[in-house]
mmCIF file of C-alpha atoms and ligand atoms in Angstrom:
data_model
loop_
_atom_site.group_PDB
_atom_site.id
_atom_site.type_symbol
_atom_site.label_atom_id
_atom_site.label_comp_id
_atom_site.label_asym_id
_atom_site.label_seq_id
_atom_site.Cartn_x
_atom_site.Cartn_y
_atom_site.Cartn_z
ATOM 1 C CA MET A 1 24.642 -5.658 -21.712
ATOM 2 C CA SER A 2 25.250 -2.825 -24.138
ATOM 3 C CA ARG A 3 24.566 0.746 -23.114
ATOM 4 C CA ARG A 4 21.647 0.897 -25.481
ATOM 5 C CA ARG A 5 20.032 -2.279 -24.156
ATOM 6 C CA ALA A 6 20.565 -1.136 -20.577
ATOM 7 C CA ARG A 7 18.798 2.123 -21.348
ATOM 8 C CA GLU A 8 15.893 0.318 -23.019
ATOM 9 C CA GLN A 9 15.546 -2.025 -20.067
ATOM 10 C CA ALA A 10 15.663 0.878 -17.596
ATOM 11 C CA GLU A 11 12.864 2.578 -19.550
ATOM 12 C CA ARG A 12 10.805 -0.596 -19.502
ATOM 13 C CA LEU A 13 11.324 -1.019 -15.774
ATOM 14 C CA LEU A 14 10.377 2.579 -14.999
ATOM 15 C CA ALA A 15 7.234 2.206 -17.120
ATOM 16 C CA SER A 16 6.382 -1.041 -15.290
ATOM 17 C CA VAL A 17 6.354 0.777 -11.936
ATOM 18 C CA GLY A 18 4.122 3.551 -13.268
ATOM 19 C CA VAL A 19 6.693 6.307 -13.926
ATOM 20 C CA PRO A 20 5.305 8.549 -16.702
ATOM 21 C CA GLU A 21 7.686 9.610 -19.499
ATOM 22 C CA PRO A 22 10.437 7.221 -18.436
ATOM 23 C CA ARG A 23 12.832 8.416 -21.139
ATOM 24 C CA ARG A 24 12.741 11.985 -19.852
ATOM 25 C CA VAL A 25 12.900 10.879 -16.188
ATOM 26 C CA LEU A 26 16.013 8.794 -16.921
ATOM 27 C CA ARG A 27 17.839 11.976 -17.869
ATOM 28 C CA GLY A 28 16.688 13.814 -14.725
ATOM 29 C CA TYR A 29 17.993 14.095 -11.170
ATOM 30 C CA PRO A 30 16.375 12.816 -7.943
ATOM 31 C CA HIS A 31 15.625 16.327 -6.633
ATOM 32 C CA GLN A 32 13.458 16.943 -9.710
ATOM 33 C CA LEU A 33 11.081 14.145 -8.693
ATOM 34 C CA SER A 34 8.447 13.779 -5.984
ATOM 35 C CA GLY A 35 8.943 11.368 -3.058
ATOM 36 C CA GLY A 36 6.465 8.905 -4.579
ATOM 37 C CA MET A 37 8.285 8.923 -7.939
ATOM 38 C CA ARG A 38 11.655 8.408 -6.244
ATOM 39 C CA GLN A 39 10.196 5.465 -4.351
ATOM 40 C CA ARG A 40 8.884 3.934 -7.589
ATOM 41 C CA ILE A 41 12.326 4.281 -9.160
ATOM 42 C CA THR A 42 13.963 2.628 -6.160
ATOM 43 C CA ILE A 43 11.530 -0.277 -6.540
ATOM 44 C CA ALA A 44 12.382 -0.500 -10.261
ATOM 45 C CA MET A 45 16.091 -0.668 -9.339
ATOM 46 C CA ALA A 46 15.384 -3.388 -6.780
ATOM 47 C CA LEU A 47 13.433 -5.408 -9.374
ATOM 48 C CA SER A 48 16.041 -4.984 -12.120
ATOM 49 C CA CYS A 49 17.969 -8.132 -11.190
ATOM 50 C CA ASP A 50 14.830 -10.268 -10.987
ATOM 51 C CA PRO A 51 15.083 -11.130 -7.292
ATOM 52 C CA GLU A 52 13.331 -14.130 -5.784
ATOM 53 C CA VAL A 53 12.940 -12.219 -2.526
ATOM 54 C CA LEU A 54 12.355 -8.495 -2.274
ATOM 55 C CA PHE A 55 13.349 -6.978 1.053
ATOM 56 C CA ALA A 56 11.237 -3.841 1.447
ATOM 57 C CA ASP A 57 12.466 -1.937 4.497
ATOM 58 C CA GLU A 58 9.940 0.780 5.419
ATOM 59 C CA PRO A 59 8.920 1.264 1.765
ATOM 60 C CA THR A 60 6.222 3.828 2.563
ATOM 61 C CA THR A 61 7.860 5.905 5.289
ATOM 62 C CA ALA A 62 7.755 9.668 4.571
ATOM 63 C CA LEU A 63 5.107 9.257 1.867
ATOM 64 C CA ASP A 64 1.619 10.656 2.256
ATOM 65 C CA VAL A 65 -1.221 8.193 2.726
ATOM 66 C CA THR A 66 -2.483 8.235 -0.883
ATOM 67 C CA VAL A 67 0.989 7.620 -2.290
ATOM 68 C CA GLN A 68 1.560 4.936 0.381
ATOM 69 C CA LYS A 69 -1.430 3.052 -0.955
ATOM 70 C CA GLN A 70 -0.215 3.334 -4.557
ATOM 71 C CA ILE A 71 3.259 2.093 -3.649
ATOM 72 C CA MET A 72 1.926 -0.855 -1.647
ATOM 73 C CA ARG A 73 -0.460 -1.786 -4.470
ATOM 74 C CA LEU A 74 2.439 -1.634 -6.904
ATOM 75 C CA LEU A 75 4.647 -3.861 -4.729
ATOM 76 C CA HIS A 76 1.785 -6.291 -4.341
ATOM 77 C CA ARG A 77 1.176 -6.530 -8.079
ATOM 78 C CA ARG A 78 4.869 -6.976 -8.916
ATOM 79 C CA ARG A 79 5.151 -9.629 -6.217
ATOM 80 C CA ASP A 80 2.260 -11.618 -7.668
ATOM 81 C CA GLU A 81 3.368 -11.229 -11.302
ATOM 82 C CA ARG A 82 6.911 -12.355 -10.559
ATOM 83 C CA ASP A 83 5.979 -15.015 -8.042
ATOM 84 C CA MET A 84 8.450 -13.332 -5.726
ATOM 85 C CA ALA A 85 8.497 -13.410 -1.936
ATOM 86 C CA MET A 86 8.498 -10.098 -0.129
ATOM 87 C CA VAL A 87 9.813 -9.288 3.333
ATOM 88 C CA LEU A 88 8.109 -6.099 4.439
ATOM 89 C CA VAL A 89 9.720 -4.241 7.350
ATOM 90 C CA SER A 90 7.385 -1.644 8.798
ATOM 91 C CA HIS A 91 6.416 0.117 11.996
ATOM 92 C CA ASP A 92 3.000 0.870 10.442
ATOM 93 C CA LEU A 93 0.645 -1.823 11.683
ATOM 94 C CA SER A 94 -2.109 -0.978 9.192
ATOM 95 C CA VAL A 95 0.291 -1.530 6.281
ATOM 96 C CA VAL A 96 1.367 -4.840 7.827
ATOM 97 C CA ALA A 97 -2.256 -5.939 8.435
ATOM 98 C CA ASP A 98 -3.182 -5.163 4.819
ATOM 99 C CA HIS A 99 -0.226 -6.818 3.126
ATOM 100 C CA ALA A 100 1.417 -9.563 5.168
ATOM 101 C CA ASP A 101 0.496 -13.245 5.191
ATOM 102 C CA GLU A 102 2.778 -13.967 8.089
ATOM 103 C CA VAL A 103 3.951 -11.528 10.742
ATOM 104 C CA ILE A 104 7.083 -11.474 12.866
ATOM 105 C CA VAL A 105 7.122 -8.970 15.746
ATOM 106 C CA MET A 106 10.539 -7.895 16.992
ATOM 107 C CA TYR A 107 11.514 -6.076 20.161
ATOM 108 C CA ALA A 108 15.034 -4.901 20.961
ATOM 109 C CA GLY A 109 16.534 -7.094 18.254
ATOM 110 C CA ARG A 110 14.704 -10.295 19.232
ATOM 111 C CA ILE A 111 11.786 -12.093 17.633
ATOM 112 C CA VAL A 112 9.045 -12.039 20.263
ATOM 113 C CA GLU A 113 6.044 -13.277 18.280
ATOM 114 C CA ARG A 114 5.382 -14.939 14.967
ATOM 115 C CA GLY A 115 2.335 -16.294 13.176
ATOM 116 C CA PRO A 116 -0.294 -15.817 10.466
ATOM 117 C CA ALA A 117 -1.205 -12.106 10.255
ATOM 118 C CA GLN A 118 -4.859 -12.582 11.086
ATOM 119 C CA ALA A 119 -4.124 -14.654 14.196
ATOM 120 C CA VAL A 120 -1.431 -12.293 15.514
ATOM 121 C CA PHE A 121 -3.657 -9.251 15.015
ATOM 122 C CA THR A 122 -6.752 -10.771 16.582
ATOM 123 C CA THR A 123 -5.194 -12.760 19.432
ATOM 124 C CA PRO A 124 -1.716 -11.407 20.222
ATOM 125 C CA ARG A 125 0.184 -13.489 22.785
ATOM 126 C CA MET A 126 3.333 -11.634 23.668
ATOM 127 C CA ARG A 127 2.620 -8.608 25.844
ATOM 128 C CA TYR A 128 4.545 -6.219 23.609
ATOM 129 C CA THR A 129 2.434 -7.200 20.570
ATOM 130 C CA GLU A 130 -0.670 -6.749 22.670
ATOM 131 C CA ALA A 131 0.459 -3.269 23.809
ATOM 132 C CA LEU A 132 1.400 -2.262 20.247
ATOM 133 C CA LEU A 133 -2.031 -3.173 18.945
ATOM 134 C CA ARG A 134 -3.714 -1.374 21.799
ATOM 135 C CA ALA A 135 -1.752 1.780 20.883
ATOM 136 C CA VAL A 136 -3.347 1.961 17.415
ATOM 137 C CA PRO A 137 -5.786 4.925 17.537
ATOM 138 C CA ASP A 138 -9.424 3.863 17.271
ATOM 139 C CA LEU A 139 -11.291 6.263 14.978
ATOM 140 C CA SER A 140 -14.649 5.209 16.403
ATOM 141 C CA ALA A 141 -13.653 6.171 19.966
ATOM 142 C CA PRO A 142 -15.416 9.237 21.448
ATOM 143 C CA ASN A 143 -13.708 12.636 21.249
ATOM 144 C CA HIS A 144 -10.960 13.303 23.800
ATOM 145 C CA THR A 145 -10.359 9.618 24.459
ATOM 146 C CA ARG A 146 -6.792 9.325 25.699
ATOM 147 C CA LEU A 147 -4.522 7.419 23.350
ATOM 148 C CA ALA A 148 -3.007 4.266 24.785
ATOM 149 C CA VAL A 149 0.779 4.402 24.938
ATOM 150 C CA ILE A 150 3.543 2.031 25.955
ATOM 151 C CA ASP A 151 5.226 3.554 29.001
ATOM 152 C CA GLY A 152 8.983 4.002 29.133
ATOM 153 C CA ARG A 153 11.519 4.156 26.345
ATOM 154 C CA PRO A 154 13.040 1.662 23.922
ATOM 155 C CA PRO A 155 15.915 -0.103 25.675
ATOM 156 C CA ASP A 156 19.603 0.599 25.311
ATOM 157 C CA LEU A 157 20.763 -2.141 22.955
ATOM 158 C CA VAL A 158 24.368 -1.890 24.128
ATOM 159 C CA ALA A 159 23.295 -2.929 27.622
ATOM 160 C CA PRO A 160 19.825 -4.466 27.155
ATOM 161 C CA PRO A 161 17.642 -5.293 30.177
ATOM 162 C CA SER A 162 18.108 -8.734 31.748
ATOM 163 C CA GLY A 163 15.537 -11.500 31.273
ATOM 164 C CA CYS A 164 12.730 -10.432 28.982
ATOM 165 C CA ARG A 165 13.951 -7.255 27.295
ATOM 166 C CA PHE A 166 10.453 -5.789 27.496
ATOM 167 C CA HIS A 167 10.172 -6.212 31.281
ATOM 168 C CA PRO A 168 10.901 -2.578 32.330
ATOM 169 C CA ARG A 169 7.872 -1.469 30.268
ATOM 170 C CA CYS A 170 5.555 -4.436 30.760
ATOM 171 C CA PRO A 171 2.676 -4.068 33.228
ATOM 172 C CA PHE A 172 2.542 -7.871 33.590
ATOM 173 C CA ALA A 173 6.214 -8.350 34.467
ATOM 174 C CA ARG A 174 7.014 -10.528 37.483
ATOM 175 C CA GLU A 175 10.239 -11.685 39.102
ATOM 176 C CA ARG A 176 10.859 -14.394 36.560
ATOM 177 C CA CYS A 177 10.621 -11.892 33.690
ATOM 178 C CA ARG A 178 13.495 -9.893 35.211
ATOM 179 C CA SER A 179 15.855 -12.821 35.585
ATOM 180 C CA ASP A 180 15.083 -15.359 32.819
ATOM 181 C CA GLU A 181 14.816 -14.697 29.130
ATOM 182 C CA PRO A 182 11.647 -16.333 27.773
ATOM 183 C CA PRO A 183 12.434 -18.714 24.885
ATOM 184 C CA LEU A 184 10.564 -18.489 21.591
ATOM 185 C CA THR A 185 8.003 -21.260 22.093
ATOM 186 C CA SER A 186 6.115 -22.727 19.131
ATOM 187 C CA ALA A 187 2.746 -24.403 18.948
ATOM 188 C CA HIS A 188 1.069 -25.171 15.606
ATOM 189 C CA ASP A 189 1.726 -22.220 13.307
ATOM 190 C CA ARG A 190 2.488 -19.661 16.047
ATOM 191 C CA SER A 191 5.426 -18.774 18.272
ATOM 192 C CA HIS A 192 5.849 -16.364 21.148
ATOM 193 C CA ALA A 193 8.448 -15.444 23.725
ATOM 194 C CA CYS A 194 6.627 -14.513 26.926
ATOM 195 C CA TRP A 195 6.370 -16.117 30.365
ATOM 196 C CA TYR A 196 2.839 -14.805 30.916
ATOM 197 C CA PRO A 197 1.186 -14.611 27.507
ATOM 198 C CA ALA A 198 -2.045 -12.716 26.951
ATOM 199 C CA ASP A 199 -4.181 -15.711 26.077
ATOM 200 C CA GLU A 200 -3.238 -17.942 29.004
ATOM 201 C CA PRO A 201 -5.325 -17.796 32.184
ATOM 202 C CA GLU A 202 -3.463 -16.491 35.228
ATOM 203 C CA GLY A 203 -3.806 -19.815 36.999
ATOM 204 C CA ALA A 204 -1.796 -21.564 34.285
ATOM 205 C CA HIS A 205 1.409 -20.072 35.733
ATOM 206 C CA HIS A 206 1.081 -21.094 39.349
ATOM 207 C CA GLY A 207 4.187 -22.764 40.615
ATOM 208 C CA ARG A 208 6.500 -21.126 38.009
HETATM 209 S S1 SF4 B 1 7.896 -12.279 29.640
HETATM 210 FE FE1 SF4 B 1 7.091 -11.055 31.326
HETATM 211 S S2 SF4 B 1 7.902 -8.987 30.954
HETATM 212 FE FE2 SF4 B 1 8.111 -10.130 29.068
HETATM 213 S S3 SF4 B 1 6.285 -9.628 27.928
HETATM 214 FE FE3 SF4 B 1 5.875 -11.521 29.002
HETATM 215 S S4 SF4 B 1 4.904 -10.888 30.924
HETATM 216 FE FE4 SF4 B 1 5.872 -9.058 30.041
#
């Protein structure tokens, strides 16, 4: 398109993501803008080619909580208006719980659990998902309650642990977890990769 049309479209896009005075901002430099404004502009750039799928990798990292909310609301609105799918990559479980229909949990490069957001958050199956959810601070807990953590460190991906990659950090690990990698098993609309999932009674594994 011509230079003039490109400029007009850029102004329209910046206005559509809530950037005030888009004409002036278009002549500015990134360091003259706040983190939230820069994020809005990045979203405008991502939307400029009318994608069917928007891949939002940590879209709210490094933003304060109020701006996080504005950015997520904006992404949500644009997604609905454009009938576009969105893949949201985030380590922030509250953002995921608020915005995802379906959740995929990954550990050390592998998918370890998948399912509708509500089901995964209320009844996690894979032990890593369970531990992650337990590590979310509970604001209603009494003062000085110790925060739950996942022991150990993320694995070395060059030489990942054998069997289930989570086994060195999993309090439920048994011999089988160390030697055999659990396959991603599906039932109905959920999948998990764990030999001893959280919602199966202990006795269900006898003989394995
Ligand atoms: S397969 Fe074993 S080590 Fe891995 S998450 Fe399940 S119980 Fe823990």
